[in-house]
Each structure stands twice: as structure tokens, then as C-alpha cells.
Short mmCIF file of C-alpha atoms in Angstrom, two decimals:
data_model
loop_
_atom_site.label_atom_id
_atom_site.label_comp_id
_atom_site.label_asym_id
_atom_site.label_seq_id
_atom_site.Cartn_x
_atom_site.Cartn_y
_atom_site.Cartn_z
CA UNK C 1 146.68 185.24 129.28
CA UNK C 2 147.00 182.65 132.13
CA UNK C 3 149.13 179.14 130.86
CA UNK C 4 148.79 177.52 133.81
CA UNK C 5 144.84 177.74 134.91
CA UNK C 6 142.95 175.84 138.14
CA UNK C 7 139.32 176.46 137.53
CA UNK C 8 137.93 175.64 140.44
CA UNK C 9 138.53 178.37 143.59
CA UNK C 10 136.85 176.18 146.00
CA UNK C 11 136.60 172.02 146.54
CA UNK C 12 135.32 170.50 149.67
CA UNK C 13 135.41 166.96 150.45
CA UNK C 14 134.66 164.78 153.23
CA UNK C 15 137.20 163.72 155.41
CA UNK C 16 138.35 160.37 154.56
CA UNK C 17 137.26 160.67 150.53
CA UNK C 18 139.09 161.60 147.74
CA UNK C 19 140.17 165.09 147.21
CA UNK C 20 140.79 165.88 143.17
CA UNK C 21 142.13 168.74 142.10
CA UNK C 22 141.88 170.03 138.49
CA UNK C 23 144.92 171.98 136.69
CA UNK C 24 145.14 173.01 132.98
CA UNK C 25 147.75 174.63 130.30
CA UNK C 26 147.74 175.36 127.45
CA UNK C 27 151.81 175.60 126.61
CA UNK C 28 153.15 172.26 125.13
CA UNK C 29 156.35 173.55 125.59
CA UNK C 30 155.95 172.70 129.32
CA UNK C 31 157.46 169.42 130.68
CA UNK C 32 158.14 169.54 133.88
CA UNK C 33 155.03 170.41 136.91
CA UNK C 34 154.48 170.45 140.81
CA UNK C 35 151.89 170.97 143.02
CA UNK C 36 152.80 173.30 146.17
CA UNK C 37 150.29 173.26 149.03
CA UNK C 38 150.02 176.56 151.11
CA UNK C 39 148.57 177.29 154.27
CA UNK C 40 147.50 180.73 155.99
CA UNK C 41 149.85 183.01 157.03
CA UNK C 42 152.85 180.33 155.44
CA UNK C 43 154.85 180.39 152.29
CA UNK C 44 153.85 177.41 149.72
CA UNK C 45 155.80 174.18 149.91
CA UNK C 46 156.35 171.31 147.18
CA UNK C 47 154.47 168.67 147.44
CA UNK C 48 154.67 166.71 144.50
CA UNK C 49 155.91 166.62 141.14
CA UNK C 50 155.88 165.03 137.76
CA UNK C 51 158.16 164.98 134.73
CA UNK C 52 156.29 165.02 131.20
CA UNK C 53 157.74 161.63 130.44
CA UNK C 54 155.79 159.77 133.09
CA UNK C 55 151.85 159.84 133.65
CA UNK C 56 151.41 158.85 137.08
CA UNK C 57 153.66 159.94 140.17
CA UNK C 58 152.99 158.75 143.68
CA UNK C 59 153.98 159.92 146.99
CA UNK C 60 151.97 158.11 149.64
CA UNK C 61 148.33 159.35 149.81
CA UNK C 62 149.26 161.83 147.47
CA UNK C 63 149.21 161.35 143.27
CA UNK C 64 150.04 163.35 140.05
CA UNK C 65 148.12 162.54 136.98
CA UNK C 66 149.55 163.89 134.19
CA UNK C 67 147.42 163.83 130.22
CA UNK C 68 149.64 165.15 127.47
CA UNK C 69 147.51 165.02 124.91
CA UNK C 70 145.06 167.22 127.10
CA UNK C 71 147.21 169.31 128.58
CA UNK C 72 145.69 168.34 131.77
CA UNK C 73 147.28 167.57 135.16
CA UNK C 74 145.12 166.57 138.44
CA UNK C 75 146.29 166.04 141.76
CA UNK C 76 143.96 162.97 143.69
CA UNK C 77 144.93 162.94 148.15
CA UNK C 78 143.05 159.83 149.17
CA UNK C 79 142.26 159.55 152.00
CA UNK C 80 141.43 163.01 152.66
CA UNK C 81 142.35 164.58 155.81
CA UNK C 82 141.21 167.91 157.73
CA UNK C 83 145.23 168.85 158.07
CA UNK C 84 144.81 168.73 154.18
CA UNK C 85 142.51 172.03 154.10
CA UNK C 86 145.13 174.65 152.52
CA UNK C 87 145.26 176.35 149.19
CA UNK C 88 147.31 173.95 146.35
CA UNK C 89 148.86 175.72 143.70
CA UNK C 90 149.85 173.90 139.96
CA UNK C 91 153.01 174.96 138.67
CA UNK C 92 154.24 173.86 135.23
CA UNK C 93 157.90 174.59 133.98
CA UNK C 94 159.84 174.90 130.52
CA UNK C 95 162.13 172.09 129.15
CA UNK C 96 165.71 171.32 130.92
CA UNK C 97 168.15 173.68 129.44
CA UNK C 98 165.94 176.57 130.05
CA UNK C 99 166.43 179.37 132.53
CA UNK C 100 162.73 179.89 132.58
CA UNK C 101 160.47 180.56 135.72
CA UNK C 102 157.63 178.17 136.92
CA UNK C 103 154.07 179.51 135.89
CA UNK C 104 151.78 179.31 138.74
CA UNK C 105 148.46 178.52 138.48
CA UNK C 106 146.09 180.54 140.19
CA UNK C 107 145.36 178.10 143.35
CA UNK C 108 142.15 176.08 144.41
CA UNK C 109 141.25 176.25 148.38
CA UNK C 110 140.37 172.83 149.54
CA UNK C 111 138.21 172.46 152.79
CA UNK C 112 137.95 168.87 154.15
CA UNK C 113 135.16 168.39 156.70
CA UNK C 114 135.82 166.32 159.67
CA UNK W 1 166.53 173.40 159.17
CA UNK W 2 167.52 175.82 156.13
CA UNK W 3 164.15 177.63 155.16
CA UNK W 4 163.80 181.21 152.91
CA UNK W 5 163.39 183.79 155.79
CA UNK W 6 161.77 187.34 155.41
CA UNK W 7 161.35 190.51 156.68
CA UNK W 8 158.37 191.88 158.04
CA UNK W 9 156.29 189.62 158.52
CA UNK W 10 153.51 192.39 158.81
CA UNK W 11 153.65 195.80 157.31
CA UNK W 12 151.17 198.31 157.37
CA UNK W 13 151.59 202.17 155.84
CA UNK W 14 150.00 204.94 154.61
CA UNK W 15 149.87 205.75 150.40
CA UNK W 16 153.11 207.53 149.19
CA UNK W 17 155.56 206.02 151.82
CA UNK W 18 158.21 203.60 150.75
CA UNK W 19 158.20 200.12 151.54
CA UNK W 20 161.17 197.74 151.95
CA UNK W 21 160.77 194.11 152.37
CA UNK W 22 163.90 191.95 152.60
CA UNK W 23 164.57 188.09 152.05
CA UNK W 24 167.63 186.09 152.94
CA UNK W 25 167.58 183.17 151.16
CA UNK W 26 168.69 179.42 151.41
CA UNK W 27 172.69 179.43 151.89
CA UNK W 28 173.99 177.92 148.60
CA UNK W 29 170.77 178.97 146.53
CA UNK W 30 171.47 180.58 143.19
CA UNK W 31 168.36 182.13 142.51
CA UNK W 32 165.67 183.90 143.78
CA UNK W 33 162.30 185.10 143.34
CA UNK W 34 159.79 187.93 144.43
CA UNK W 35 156.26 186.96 143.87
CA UNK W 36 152.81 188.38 144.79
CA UNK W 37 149.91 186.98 145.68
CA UNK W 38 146.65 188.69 145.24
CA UNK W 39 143.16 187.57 145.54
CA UNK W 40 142.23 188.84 141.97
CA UNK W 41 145.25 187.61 140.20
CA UNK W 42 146.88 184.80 142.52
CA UNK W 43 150.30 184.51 142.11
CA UNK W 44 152.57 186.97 140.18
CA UNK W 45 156.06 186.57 139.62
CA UNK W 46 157.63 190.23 139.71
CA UNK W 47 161.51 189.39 139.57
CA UNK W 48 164.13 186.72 140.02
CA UNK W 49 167.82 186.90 140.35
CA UNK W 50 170.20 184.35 138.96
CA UNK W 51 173.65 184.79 140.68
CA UNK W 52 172.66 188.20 142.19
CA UNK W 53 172.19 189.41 138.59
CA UNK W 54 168.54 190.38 137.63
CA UNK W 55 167.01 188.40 135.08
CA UNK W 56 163.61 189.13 134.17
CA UNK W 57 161.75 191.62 136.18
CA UNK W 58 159.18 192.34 133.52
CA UNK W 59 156.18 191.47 136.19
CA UNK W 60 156.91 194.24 138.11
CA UNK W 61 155.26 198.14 137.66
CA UNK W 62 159.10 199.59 137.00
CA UNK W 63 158.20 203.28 137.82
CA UNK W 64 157.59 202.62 141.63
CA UNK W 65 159.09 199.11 142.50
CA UNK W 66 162.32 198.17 142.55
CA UNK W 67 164.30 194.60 143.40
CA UNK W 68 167.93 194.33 144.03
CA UNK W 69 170.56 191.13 145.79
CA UNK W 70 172.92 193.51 148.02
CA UNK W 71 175.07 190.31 148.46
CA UNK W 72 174.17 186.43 148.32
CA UNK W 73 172.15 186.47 151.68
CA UNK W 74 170.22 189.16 150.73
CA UNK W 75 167.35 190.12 148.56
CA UNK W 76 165.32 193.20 148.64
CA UNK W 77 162.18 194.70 147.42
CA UNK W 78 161.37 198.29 147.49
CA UNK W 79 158.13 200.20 146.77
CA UNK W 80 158.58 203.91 146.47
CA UNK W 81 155.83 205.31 146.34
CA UNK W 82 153.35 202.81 147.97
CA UNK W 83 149.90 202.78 146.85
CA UNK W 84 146.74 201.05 148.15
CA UNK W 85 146.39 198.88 144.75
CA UNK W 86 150.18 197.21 146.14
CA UNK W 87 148.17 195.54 149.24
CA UNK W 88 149.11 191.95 149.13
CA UNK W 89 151.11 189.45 150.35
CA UNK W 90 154.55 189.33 148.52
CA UNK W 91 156.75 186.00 148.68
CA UNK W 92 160.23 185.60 148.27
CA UNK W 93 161.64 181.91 147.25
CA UNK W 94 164.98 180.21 146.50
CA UNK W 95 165.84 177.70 144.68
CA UNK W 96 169.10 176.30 143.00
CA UNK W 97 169.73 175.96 139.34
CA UNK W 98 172.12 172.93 138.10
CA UNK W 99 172.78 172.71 134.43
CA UNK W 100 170.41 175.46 133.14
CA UNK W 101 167.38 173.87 135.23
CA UNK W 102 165.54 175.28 138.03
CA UNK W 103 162.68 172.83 139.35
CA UNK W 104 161.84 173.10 143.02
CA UNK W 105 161.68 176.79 144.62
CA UNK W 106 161.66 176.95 148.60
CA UNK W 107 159.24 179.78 149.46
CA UNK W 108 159.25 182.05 152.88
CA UNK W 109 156.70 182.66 154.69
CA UNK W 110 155.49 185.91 153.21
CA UNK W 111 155.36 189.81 154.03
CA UNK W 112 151.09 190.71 154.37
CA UNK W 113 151.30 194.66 152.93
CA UNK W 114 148.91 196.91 153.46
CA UNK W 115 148.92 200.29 152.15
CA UNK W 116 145.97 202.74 153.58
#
């Protein structure tokens, strides 16, 4: 039973557009998420993050939306840009205090077309 | 630059032969992890270590693999016997844990097994 899901294998934008990327869970008990961004052959690295106390978090062209009430987090890179193409994973994380691992979700490859 | 190193990169064996991939990880890191990544199921935590101590290992098939921390700057996993179904890429990541709270985990770059 997967908490932390990303529906969507596959997005492909346009360079230049908006590149949104769709991440669900369904534990409330998480507070605490980050997207990594992995490329081939490369481990994942953090790219951004977001506490459960906050909605929005922004790091240049890069922003974390975060819905509570629908247990719904999206990641929106505008403008988009080929170097973005890589596979971004949504991680979500238990309450401070915990010893708990991050749940992964499953990873959505983005393509953006020159 | 301190990054999560491992070794092999590459490995490629036959079914029944033991496997040993090895991870040094981020000098002053308290934990660390052994994930794998599969096209089917993405990524799969198998094990983490808190302090060199094992802490939850319950994502990993405990009659052929096995993880262990040697010493702080190293982390191993062995698979004994290997079997074509363990084909994947397995990470290893670090991370340090302040006050009961682990948030960011630095990943390596990966070991690509194949098993024929």
C-alpha cells in the first residue's frame, strides 16, 4: 500500500512553459516533504522542500505547493528548461521527534522539448 | 565536495553468486540507507543504520540479503545467493539526524546489478 503516490510516469512540456508535477498521500501523520530530482546513471538530489506549516515554498524557478486538507503536494519549474528532463521523486516524512524514514513516491520522468 | 560514494558502479553476475556492494558515506553522517530502485516498484527502502546500529531492515528479503556498518565509513550490502528478480539499481544515502529528526538524505550515485 503506497503512502506517498505520483500518478503520472511521464510529463512533457515545452521548453520555456510550466512543468507541474502531481504528488499524493494519504498519511496525515506526515509533515514534513521534498522533492529530489534524479538523473541517469546519478543518485537523486534535494531539490526542494516544504514543512506542513507553510503552503507555498520557493526556490527560484522552482515551487512547492503544499494542500493539507487534500493531502496533495505539486511541484510547478517555470520556466521549463531541457537540463530539467530527469526523473523527480516526492518524499513525505513523519513529525519531528520521529526516527522514521522518508516514503518515496514512486517518481514521474519529465521530458522538456527544446 | 563531501558526496555518498559507492562501490561498483556496475556489477554484472550469474544467479547463485554473492554480491557485495559497499557505500562510504558522508564523514559526520549518522545514518544511512540502502534503497532500490526498480522499474515496477520505484524506490524501496531495504535498511538504514542509525549510529552503525540497524534499525529497520524489514524491506529487505532476510533469507538472502544482508546489510551491515563495519565502522562509520563503511556500509555494506550483501546478496548471497543472487537471483535474476535482484536486478536493479540499489542506492545508498546519508544523512544526519539532530534531535530525533532526519530530513534531507544525500544519495550516491548508485550500483546498476544485474544478475543473469
Amino acid at each position: 500500500d503506497q503512502q506517498v503516490k505520483q500518478n503520472s510516469p511521464s510529463l512533457s512540456v515545452q521548453e520555456g512553459r510550466i512543468s507541474i508535477l502531481n504528488c499524493d498521500y494519504t498519511n496525515s501523520m506526515f509533515d514534513y516533504f521534498l522533492w529530489y530530482k534524479k538523473y541517469p546513471a546519478e543518485g537523486p538530489t534535494f531539490l526542494i522542500s516544504i514543512s506542513s506549516i507553510k503552503d507555498k515554498n520557493e526556490d527560484g524557478r522552482f515551487t512547492v505547493f503544499l494542500n493539507k486538507s487534500a493531502k496533495h503536494l505539486s511541484l510547478h519549474i517555470v520556466p521549463s528548461q531541457p537540463g530539467d528532463s530527469a526523473v523527480y521523486f516526492c518524499a513525505a516524512s513523519p513529525p519531528r521527534g520521529s526516527a522514521r524514514q522518508l516514503t518515496f513516491g514512486s517518481g514521474t520522468q519529465l521530458t522538456v522539448l527544446p | 565536495d563531501a558526496r555518498v560514494t559507492q562501490t561498483p558502479r556496475h556489477k554484472v553476475t550469474e544467479m547463485g553468486q554473492e554480491v557485495t556492494m559497499r557505500c562510504q558515506p558522508i564523514l559526520g553522517h549518522n545514518t544511512v540507507f540502502w534503497y532500490r530502485q526498480t522499474m515496477m516498484q520505484g524506490l524501496e527502502l531495504l535498511a538504514y543504520f542509525r549510529n552503525r546500529a540497524p534499525l529497520d531492515d524489514s524491506g529487505m528479503p532476510k533469507d538472502r540479503f544482508s546489510a551491515e556498518m563495519p565502522d562509520a565509513t563503511l556500509a555494506t550490502l550483501k546478496i548471497q545467493p543472487s537471483e535474476p528478480r535482484d536486478s536493479a539499481v540499489y542506492f545508498c544515502a546519508s544523512g544526519l539526524v539532530l534531535s530525533g529528526t532526519l530530513h534531507e538524505q544525500y544519495f550516491g550515485p548508485g550500483t546498476r546489478l544485474t544478475v543473469t
